[in-house]
CSV table of C-alpha atoms in Angstrom, one decimal:
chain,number,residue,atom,x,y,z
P,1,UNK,CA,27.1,116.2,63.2
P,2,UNK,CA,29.0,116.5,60.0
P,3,UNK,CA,28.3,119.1,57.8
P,4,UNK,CA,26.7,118.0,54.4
P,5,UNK,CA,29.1,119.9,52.0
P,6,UNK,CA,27.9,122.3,49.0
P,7,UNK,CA,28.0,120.8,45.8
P,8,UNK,CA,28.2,123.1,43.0
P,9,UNK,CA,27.7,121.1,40.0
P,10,UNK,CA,28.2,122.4,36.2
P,11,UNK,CA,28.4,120.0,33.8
P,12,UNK,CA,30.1,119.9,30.2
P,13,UNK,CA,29.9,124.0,29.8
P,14,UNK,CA,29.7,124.8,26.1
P,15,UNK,CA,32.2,128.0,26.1
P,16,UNK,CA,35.4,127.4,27.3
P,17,UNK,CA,37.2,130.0,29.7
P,18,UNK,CA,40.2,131.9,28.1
P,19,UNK,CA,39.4,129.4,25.0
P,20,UNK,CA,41.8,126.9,27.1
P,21,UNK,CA,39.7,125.2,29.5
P,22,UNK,CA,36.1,124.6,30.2
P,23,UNK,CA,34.6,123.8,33.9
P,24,UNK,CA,33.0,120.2,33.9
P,25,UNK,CA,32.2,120.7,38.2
P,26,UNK,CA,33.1,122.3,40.8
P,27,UNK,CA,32.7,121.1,44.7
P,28,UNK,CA,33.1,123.3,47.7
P,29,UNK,CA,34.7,121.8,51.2
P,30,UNK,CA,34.4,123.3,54.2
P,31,UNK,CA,38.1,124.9,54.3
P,32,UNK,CA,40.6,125.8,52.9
P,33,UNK,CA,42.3,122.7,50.4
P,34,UNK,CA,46.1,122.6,50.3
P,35,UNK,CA,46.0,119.1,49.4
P,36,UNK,CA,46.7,117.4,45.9
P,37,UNK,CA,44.4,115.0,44.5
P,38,UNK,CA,45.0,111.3,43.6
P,39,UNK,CA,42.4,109.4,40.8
P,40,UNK,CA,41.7,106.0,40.3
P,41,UNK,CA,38.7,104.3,37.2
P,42,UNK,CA,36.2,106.3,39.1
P,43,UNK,CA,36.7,109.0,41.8
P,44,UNK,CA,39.0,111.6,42.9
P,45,UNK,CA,40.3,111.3,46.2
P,46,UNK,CA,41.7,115.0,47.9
P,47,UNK,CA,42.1,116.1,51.2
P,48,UNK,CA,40.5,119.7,52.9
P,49,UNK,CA,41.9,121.3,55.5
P,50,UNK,CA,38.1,121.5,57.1
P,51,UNK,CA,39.4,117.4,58.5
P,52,UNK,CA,38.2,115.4,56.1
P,53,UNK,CA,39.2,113.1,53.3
P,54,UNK,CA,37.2,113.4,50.0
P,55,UNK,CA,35.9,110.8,47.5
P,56,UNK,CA,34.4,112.3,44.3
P,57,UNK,CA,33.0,110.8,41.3
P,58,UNK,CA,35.3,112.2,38.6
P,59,UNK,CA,32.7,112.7,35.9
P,60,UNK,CA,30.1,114.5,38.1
P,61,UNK,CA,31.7,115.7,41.1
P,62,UNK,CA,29.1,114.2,43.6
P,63,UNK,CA,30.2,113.1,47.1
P,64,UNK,CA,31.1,109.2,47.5
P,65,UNK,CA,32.2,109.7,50.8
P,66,UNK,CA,33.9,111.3,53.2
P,67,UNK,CA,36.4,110.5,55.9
P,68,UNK,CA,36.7,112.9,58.6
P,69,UNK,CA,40.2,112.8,61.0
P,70,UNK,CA,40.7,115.1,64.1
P,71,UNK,CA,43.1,117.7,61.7
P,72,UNK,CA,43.6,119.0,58.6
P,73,UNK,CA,44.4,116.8,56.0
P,74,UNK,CA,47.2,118.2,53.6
P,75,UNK,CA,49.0,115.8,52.1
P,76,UNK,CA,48.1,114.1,48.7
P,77,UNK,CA,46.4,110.9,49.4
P,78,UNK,CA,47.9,107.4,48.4
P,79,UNK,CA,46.0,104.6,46.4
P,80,UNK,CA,47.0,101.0,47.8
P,81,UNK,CA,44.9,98.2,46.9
P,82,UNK,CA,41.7,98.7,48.1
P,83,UNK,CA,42.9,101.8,50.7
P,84,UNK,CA,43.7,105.2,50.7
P,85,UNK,CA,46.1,106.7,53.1
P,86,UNK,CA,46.2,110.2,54.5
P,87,UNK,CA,48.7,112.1,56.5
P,88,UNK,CA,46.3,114.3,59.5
P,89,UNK,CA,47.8,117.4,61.7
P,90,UNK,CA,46.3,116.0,64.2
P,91,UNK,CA,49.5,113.1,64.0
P,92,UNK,CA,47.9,110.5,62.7
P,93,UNK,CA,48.4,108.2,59.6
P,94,UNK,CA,45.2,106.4,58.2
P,95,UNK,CA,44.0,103.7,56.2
P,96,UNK,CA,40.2,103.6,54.8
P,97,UNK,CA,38.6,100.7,52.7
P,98,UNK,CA,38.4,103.1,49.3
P,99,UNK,CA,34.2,101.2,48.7
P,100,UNK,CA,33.1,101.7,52.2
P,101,UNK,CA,35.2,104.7,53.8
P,102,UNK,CA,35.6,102.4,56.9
P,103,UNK,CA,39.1,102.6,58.7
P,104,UNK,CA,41.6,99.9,58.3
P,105,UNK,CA,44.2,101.2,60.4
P,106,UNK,CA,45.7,104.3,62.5
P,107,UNK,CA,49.2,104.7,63.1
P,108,UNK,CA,50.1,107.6,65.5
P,109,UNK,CA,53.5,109.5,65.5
P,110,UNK,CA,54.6,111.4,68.2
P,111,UNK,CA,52.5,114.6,67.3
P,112,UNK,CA,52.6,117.4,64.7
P,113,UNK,CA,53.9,120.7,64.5
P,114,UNK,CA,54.2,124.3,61.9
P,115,UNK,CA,56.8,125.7,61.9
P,116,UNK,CA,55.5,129.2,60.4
P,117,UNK,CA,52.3,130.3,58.2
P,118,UNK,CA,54.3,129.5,54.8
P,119,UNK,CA,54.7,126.1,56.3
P,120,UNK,CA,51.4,124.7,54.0
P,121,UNK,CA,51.5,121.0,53.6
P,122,UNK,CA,52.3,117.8,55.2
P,123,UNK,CA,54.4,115.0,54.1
P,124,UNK,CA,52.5,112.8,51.7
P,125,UNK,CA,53.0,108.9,52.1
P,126,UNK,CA,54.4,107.2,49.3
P,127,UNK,CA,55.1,102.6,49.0
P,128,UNK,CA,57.6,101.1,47.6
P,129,UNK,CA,58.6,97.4,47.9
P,130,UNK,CA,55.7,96.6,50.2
P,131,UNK,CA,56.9,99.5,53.0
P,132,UNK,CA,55.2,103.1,53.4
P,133,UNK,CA,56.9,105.6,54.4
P,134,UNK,CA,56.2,109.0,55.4
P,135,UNK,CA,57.6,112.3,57.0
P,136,UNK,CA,55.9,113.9,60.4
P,137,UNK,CA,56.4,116.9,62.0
P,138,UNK,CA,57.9,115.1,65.2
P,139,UNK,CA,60.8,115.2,63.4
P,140,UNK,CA,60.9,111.2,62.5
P,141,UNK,CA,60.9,109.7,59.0
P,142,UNK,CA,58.7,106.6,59.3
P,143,UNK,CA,58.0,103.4,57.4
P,144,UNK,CA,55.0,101.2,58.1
P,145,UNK,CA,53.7,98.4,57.0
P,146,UNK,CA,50.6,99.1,54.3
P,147,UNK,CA,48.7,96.8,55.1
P,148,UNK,CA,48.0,97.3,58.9
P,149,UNK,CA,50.2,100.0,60.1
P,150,UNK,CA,52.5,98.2,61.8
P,151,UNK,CA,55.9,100.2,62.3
P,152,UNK,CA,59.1,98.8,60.8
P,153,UNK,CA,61.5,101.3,61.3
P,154,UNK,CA,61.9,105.5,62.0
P,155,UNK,CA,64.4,107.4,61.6
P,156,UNK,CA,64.8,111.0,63.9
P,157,UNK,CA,66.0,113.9,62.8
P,158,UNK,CA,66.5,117.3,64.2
P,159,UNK,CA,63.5,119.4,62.2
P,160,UNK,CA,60.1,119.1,61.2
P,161,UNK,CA,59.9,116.7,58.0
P,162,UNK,CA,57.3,117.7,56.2
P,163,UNK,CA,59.2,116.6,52.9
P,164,UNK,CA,57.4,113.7,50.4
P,165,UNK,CA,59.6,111.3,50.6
P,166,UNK,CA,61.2,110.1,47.1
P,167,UNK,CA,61.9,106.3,47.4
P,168,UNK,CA,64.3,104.8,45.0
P,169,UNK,CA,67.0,102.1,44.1
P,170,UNK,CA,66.0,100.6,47.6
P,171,UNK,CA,66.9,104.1,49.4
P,172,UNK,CA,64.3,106.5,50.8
P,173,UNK,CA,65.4,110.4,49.7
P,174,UNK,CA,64.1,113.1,51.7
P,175,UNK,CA,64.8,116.6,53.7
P,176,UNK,CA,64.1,118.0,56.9
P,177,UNK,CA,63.4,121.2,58.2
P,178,UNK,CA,66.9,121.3,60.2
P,179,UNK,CA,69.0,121.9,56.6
P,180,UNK,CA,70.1,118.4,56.1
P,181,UNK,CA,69.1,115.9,53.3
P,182,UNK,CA,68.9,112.6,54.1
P,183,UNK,CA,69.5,109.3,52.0
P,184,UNK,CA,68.1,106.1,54.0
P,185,UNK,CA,68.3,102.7,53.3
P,186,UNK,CA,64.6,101.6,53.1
P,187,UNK,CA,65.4,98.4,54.5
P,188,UNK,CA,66.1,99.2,57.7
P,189,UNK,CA,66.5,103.0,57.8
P,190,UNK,CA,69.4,103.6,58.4
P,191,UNK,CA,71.6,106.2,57.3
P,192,UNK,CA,73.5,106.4,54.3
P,193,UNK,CA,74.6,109.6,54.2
P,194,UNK,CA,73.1,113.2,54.6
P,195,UNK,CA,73.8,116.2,53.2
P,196,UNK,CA,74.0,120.0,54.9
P,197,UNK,CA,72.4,123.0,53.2
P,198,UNK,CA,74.5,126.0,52.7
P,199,UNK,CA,72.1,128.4,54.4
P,200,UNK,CA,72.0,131.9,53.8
P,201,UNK,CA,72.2,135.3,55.8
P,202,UNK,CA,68.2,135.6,56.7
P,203,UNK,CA,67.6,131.9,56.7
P,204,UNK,CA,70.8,129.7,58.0
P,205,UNK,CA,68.9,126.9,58.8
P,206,UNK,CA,68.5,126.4,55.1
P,207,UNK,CA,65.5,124.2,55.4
P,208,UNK,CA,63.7,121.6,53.2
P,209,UNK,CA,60.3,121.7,52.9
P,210,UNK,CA,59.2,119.9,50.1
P,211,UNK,CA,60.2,116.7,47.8
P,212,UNK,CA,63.1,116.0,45.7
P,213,UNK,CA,62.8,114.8,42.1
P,214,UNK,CA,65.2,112.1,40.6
P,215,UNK,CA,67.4,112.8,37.4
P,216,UNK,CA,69.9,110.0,36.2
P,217,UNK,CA,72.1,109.5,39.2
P,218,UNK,CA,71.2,112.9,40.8
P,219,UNK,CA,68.2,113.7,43.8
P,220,UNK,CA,67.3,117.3,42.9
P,221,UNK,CA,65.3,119.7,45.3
P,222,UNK,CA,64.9,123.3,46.4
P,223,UNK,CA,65.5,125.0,49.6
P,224,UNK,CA,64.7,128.1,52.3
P,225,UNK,CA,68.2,129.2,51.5
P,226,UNK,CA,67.3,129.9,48.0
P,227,UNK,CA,69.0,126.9,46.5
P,228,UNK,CA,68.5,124.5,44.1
P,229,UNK,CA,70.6,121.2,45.2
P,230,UNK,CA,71.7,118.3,42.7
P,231,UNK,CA,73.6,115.9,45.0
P,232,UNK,CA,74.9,112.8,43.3
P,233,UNK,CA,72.1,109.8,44.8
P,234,UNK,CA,75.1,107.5,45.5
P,235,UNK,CA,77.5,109.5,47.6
P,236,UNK,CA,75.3,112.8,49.1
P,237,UNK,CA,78.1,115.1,47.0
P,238,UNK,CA,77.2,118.0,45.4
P,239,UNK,CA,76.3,118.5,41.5
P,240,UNK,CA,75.7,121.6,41.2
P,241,UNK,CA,73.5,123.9,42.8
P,242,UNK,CA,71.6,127.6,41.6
P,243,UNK,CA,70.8,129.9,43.7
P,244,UNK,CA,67.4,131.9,43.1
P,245,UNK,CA,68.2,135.3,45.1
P,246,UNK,CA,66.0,136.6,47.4
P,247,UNK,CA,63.5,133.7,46.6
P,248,UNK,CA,62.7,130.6,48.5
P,249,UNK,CA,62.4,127.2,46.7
P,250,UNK,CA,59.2,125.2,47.6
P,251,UNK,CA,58.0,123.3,45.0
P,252,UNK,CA,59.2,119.7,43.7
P,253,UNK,CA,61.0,120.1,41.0
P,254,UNK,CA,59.4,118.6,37.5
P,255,UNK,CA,62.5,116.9,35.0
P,256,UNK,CA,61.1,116.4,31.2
P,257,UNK,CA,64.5,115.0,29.6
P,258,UNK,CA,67.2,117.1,30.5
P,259,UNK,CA,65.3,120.1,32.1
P,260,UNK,CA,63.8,121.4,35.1
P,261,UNK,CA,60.8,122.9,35.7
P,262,UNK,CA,60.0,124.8,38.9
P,263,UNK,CA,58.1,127.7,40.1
P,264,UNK,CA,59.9,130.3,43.3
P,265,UNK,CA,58.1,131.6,46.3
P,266,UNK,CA,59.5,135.9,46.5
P,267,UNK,CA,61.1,135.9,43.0
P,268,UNK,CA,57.6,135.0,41.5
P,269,UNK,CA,58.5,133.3,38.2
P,270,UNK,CA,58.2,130.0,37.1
P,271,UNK,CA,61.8,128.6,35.2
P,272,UNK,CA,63.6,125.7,33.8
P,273,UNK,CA,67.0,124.8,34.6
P,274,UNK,CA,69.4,122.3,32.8
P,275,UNK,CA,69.3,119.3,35.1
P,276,UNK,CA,72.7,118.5,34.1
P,277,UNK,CA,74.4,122.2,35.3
P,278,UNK,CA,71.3,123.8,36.8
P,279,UNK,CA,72.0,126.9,34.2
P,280,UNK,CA,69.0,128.3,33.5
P,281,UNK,CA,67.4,128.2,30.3
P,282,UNK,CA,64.2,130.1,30.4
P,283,UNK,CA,62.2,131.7,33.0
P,284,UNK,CA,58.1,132.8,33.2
P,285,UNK,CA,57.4,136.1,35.0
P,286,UNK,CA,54.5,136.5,37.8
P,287,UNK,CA,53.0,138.2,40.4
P,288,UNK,CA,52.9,135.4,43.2
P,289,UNK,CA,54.7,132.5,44.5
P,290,UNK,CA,54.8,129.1,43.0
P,291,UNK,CA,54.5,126.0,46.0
P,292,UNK,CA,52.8,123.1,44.1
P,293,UNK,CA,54.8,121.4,41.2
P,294,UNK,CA,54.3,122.1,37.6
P,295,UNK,CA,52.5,118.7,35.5
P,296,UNK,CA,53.4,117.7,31.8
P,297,UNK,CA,50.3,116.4,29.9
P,298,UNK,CA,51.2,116.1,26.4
P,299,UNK,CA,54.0,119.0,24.9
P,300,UNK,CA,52.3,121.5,27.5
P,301,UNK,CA,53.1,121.9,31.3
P,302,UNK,CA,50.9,123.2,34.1
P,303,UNK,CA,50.9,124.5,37.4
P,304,UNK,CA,48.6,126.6,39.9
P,305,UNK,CA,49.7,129.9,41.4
P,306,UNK,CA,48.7,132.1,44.6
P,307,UNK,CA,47.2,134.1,42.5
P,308,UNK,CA,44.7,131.6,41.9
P,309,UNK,CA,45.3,131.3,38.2
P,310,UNK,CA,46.5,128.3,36.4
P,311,UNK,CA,49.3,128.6,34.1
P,312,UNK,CA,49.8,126.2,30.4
P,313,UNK,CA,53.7,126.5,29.0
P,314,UNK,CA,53.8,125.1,25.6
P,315,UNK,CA,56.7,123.2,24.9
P,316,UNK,CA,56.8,124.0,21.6
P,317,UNK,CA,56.6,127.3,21.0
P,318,UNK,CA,57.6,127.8,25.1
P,319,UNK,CA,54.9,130.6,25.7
P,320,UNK,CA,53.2,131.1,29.2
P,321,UNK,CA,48.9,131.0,29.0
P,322,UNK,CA,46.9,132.2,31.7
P,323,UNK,CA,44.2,129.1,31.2
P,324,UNK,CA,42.0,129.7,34.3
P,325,UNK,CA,41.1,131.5,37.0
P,326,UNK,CA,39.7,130.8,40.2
P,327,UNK,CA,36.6,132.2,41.4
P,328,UNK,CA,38.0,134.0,44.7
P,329,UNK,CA,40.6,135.4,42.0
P,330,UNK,CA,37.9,136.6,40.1
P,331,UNK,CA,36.3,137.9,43.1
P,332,UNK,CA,39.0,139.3,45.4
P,333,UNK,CA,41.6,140.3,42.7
P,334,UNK,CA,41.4,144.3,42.9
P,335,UNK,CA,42.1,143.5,46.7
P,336,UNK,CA,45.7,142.9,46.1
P,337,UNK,CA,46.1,143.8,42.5
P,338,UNK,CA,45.9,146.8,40.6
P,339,UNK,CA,45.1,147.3,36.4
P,340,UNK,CA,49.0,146.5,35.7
P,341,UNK,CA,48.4,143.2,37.9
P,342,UNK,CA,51.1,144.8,40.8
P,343,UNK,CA,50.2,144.9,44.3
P,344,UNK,CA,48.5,147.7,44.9
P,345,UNK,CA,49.9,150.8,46.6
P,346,UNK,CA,49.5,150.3,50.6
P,347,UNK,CA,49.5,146.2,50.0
P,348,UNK,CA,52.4,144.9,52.0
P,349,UNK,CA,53.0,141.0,51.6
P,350,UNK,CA,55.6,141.1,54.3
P,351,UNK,CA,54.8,143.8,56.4
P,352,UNK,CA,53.9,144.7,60.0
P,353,UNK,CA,50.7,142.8,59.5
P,354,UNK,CA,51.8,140.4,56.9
P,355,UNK,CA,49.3,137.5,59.1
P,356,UNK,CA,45.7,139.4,57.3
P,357,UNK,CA,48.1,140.0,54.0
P,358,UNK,CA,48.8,135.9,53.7
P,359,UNK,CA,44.7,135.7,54.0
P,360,UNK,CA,43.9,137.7,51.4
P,361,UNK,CA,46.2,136.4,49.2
P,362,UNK,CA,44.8,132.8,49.8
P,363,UNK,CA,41.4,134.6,49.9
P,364,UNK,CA,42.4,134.9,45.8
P,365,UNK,CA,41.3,131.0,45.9
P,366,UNK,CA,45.7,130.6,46.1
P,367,UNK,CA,46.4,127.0,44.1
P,368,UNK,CA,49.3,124.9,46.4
P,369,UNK,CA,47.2,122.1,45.2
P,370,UNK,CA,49.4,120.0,42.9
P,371,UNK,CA,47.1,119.4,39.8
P,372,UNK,CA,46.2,116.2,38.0
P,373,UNK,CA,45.6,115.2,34.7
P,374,UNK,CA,43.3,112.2,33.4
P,375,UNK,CA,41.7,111.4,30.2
P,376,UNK,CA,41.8,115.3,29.6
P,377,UNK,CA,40.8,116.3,32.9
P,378,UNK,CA,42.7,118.5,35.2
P,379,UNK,CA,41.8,118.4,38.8
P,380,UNK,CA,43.2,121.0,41.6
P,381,UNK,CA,41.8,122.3,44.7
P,382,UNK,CA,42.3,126.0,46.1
P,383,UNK,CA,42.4,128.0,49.0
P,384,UNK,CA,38.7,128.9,49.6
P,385,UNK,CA,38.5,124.9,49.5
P,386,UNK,CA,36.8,124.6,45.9
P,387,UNK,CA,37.7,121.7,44.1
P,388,UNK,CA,37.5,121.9,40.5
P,389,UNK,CA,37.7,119.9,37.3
P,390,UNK,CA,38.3,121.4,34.1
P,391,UNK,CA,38.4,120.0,30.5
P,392,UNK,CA,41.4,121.0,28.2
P,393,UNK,CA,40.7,122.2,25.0
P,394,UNK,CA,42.9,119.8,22.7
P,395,UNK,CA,43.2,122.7,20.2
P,396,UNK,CA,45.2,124.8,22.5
P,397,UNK,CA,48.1,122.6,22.9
């Protein structure tokens, strides 16, 4: 029997939080949500990792439907036509009719795998030129046929890909949890060339967990090695790359113009590079990692944080606004943080039990979620699975 899921509904507050933002609803799922959300004229589609698929209506926040798979869904969902697609841990990719939430088709890799507890997402499907293609965790790069599943081609590699793929110029872009990045032809899938991480003393795999971003004639993406790659699209050669010491790099990179944005997983800042070096030009201190990728609506940018608090960067004036917090960070904060917002004294984020550290640090309502913006409306889920939409106050951009 499936659970009827709480809906906590406030409509069109008054006040606005932090004088940045004002709640318009609020839905609760029955797990934790790692997943970024997709909308189309009328809902919001966003995965939980409680199995299901969500439909909302985006002004109200009321359940359309749900879809429920046999594992967590943690990829960002993909509109096509009258579907949407979802990546499931349980190793399945589906399609479901977007009016009726019935299932159009299953395609079923080989099986999923984590590699560790920082290991958060899945790869999300993406379409170009009539193909899907998607990363698994059986180590293939896929490409299916959208409109019944059908395989075309897959491609193996030697690591989990758990990578977005970034599909461009007829080629399929995308890294691997065994250090290499791969260009593909999307055609047929096979290789073009691939390109080896440097690795580093504690991790020399040098693996890829997330998406690259495109700039000009350069892929761009970050690393376990603490790298950020630029490797010319053409030939798989280097660019330039910047290493961010003692930091991880999760998150897909954002590019406005010439710049970078991305946030860093130990070195807890959020920083923009220039995409034509990779020298840095500014950099945003915090006190948590960054995995989900930074938005631009207007002159602003935003992204979520584990510290479940969402961040605005003006462009303009280039100042960092805490714009919202979450309500497990409201709640649970003095668990990990003390008045000077530092890890309190006995907290050990990597220590001998660093398992029940990680869970109270996504107990903060943690935001991997990748946020959207539409018609003034941001929309993000969190790690105590609360999905939330939040109006932008036009007068503090």
């Amino acid at each position: 029997m499936i659970k009827i899921c709480k809906l906590l509904l406030l409509t069109h507050l008054s006040s606005s939080l932090y004088g940045q933002t004002s709640l318009v609803w609020e839905f609760r799922t029955e797990d934790r949500v790692y997943s970024s959300p997709v909308v189309d004229d009328s809902n919001i589609y966003i995965g939980s990792n409680d199995s299901c698929l969500y439909v909302l209506g985006k002004e109200k926040g009321q359940l359309k439907w749900k879809f429920k798979t046999e594992g967590e869904v943690k990829s960002r969902p993909l509109l096509y036509q009258n579907t949407v697609i979802i990546n499931s841990t349980d190793g399945a990719i589906y399609a479901i009719n977007k009016q009726n939430s019935e299932l159009q088709w299953v395609f079923k890799t080989e099986g999923e795998q984590r590699k560790d507890i920082w290991d958060y997402f899945l790869s999300s499907p993406v379409i170009e030129n009539g193909k899907l293609v998607v990363g698994s965790g059986d180590g293939y790069v896929y490409s299916l046929n959208p409109k019944n599943g059908k395989l075309i081609w897959k491609y193996k590699t030697d690591g989990i890909v758990h990578a977005t793929p970034l599909l461009h110029d007829n080629k399929v872009f995308i890294g691997s949890f065994d250090g290499y990045f791969y260009s593909l032809n999307a055609e047929n899938g096979h290789l073009i060339w691939k390109f080896k991480t440097v690795g580093d003393a504690y991790f020399p795999q040098g693996e890829i967990q997330k998406g690259a971003t495109l700039y000009n004639n350069s892929v761009i993406f970050g690393s376990r090695d603490y790298n950020i790659y630029a490797l010319n699209s053409e030939s798989g050669r280097g660019v330039w790359n910047y290493k961010e010491k003692g930091s991880w790099v999760i998150a897909t990179p954002l590019v406005i113009d010439d710049k970078i944005y991305v946030g860093t997983s130990d070195s807890h800042r959020f920083c923009s590079l220039s995409a034509i070096d990779g020298s840095e030009i500014s950099s945003y201190p915090l006190n948590m990692r960054v995995y989900g990728s930074g938005i631009q609506h207007e002159n602003d940018i935003y992204f979520g944080c584990f510290n479940g608090k969402l961040y605005q960067i003006g462009q303009s004036k280039g100042k960092l606004k805490e714009i919202f917090r979450t309500s497990g960070s409201k709640k649970n904060y003095s668990v990990v943080y003390n008045d000077k917002d530092e890890f309190k004294t006995g907290f050990e984020l990597y220590g001998e039990d660093f398992k029940e550290a990680e869970k109270k640090i996504l107990d903060l309502g943690a935001i991997l979620s990748t946020p959207f913006i539409d018609n003034g409306i941001i929309y993000f889920g969190d790690a105590n699975g609360v999905v939330y939409a939040l109006k932008l106050d036009e007068n503090s951009m």
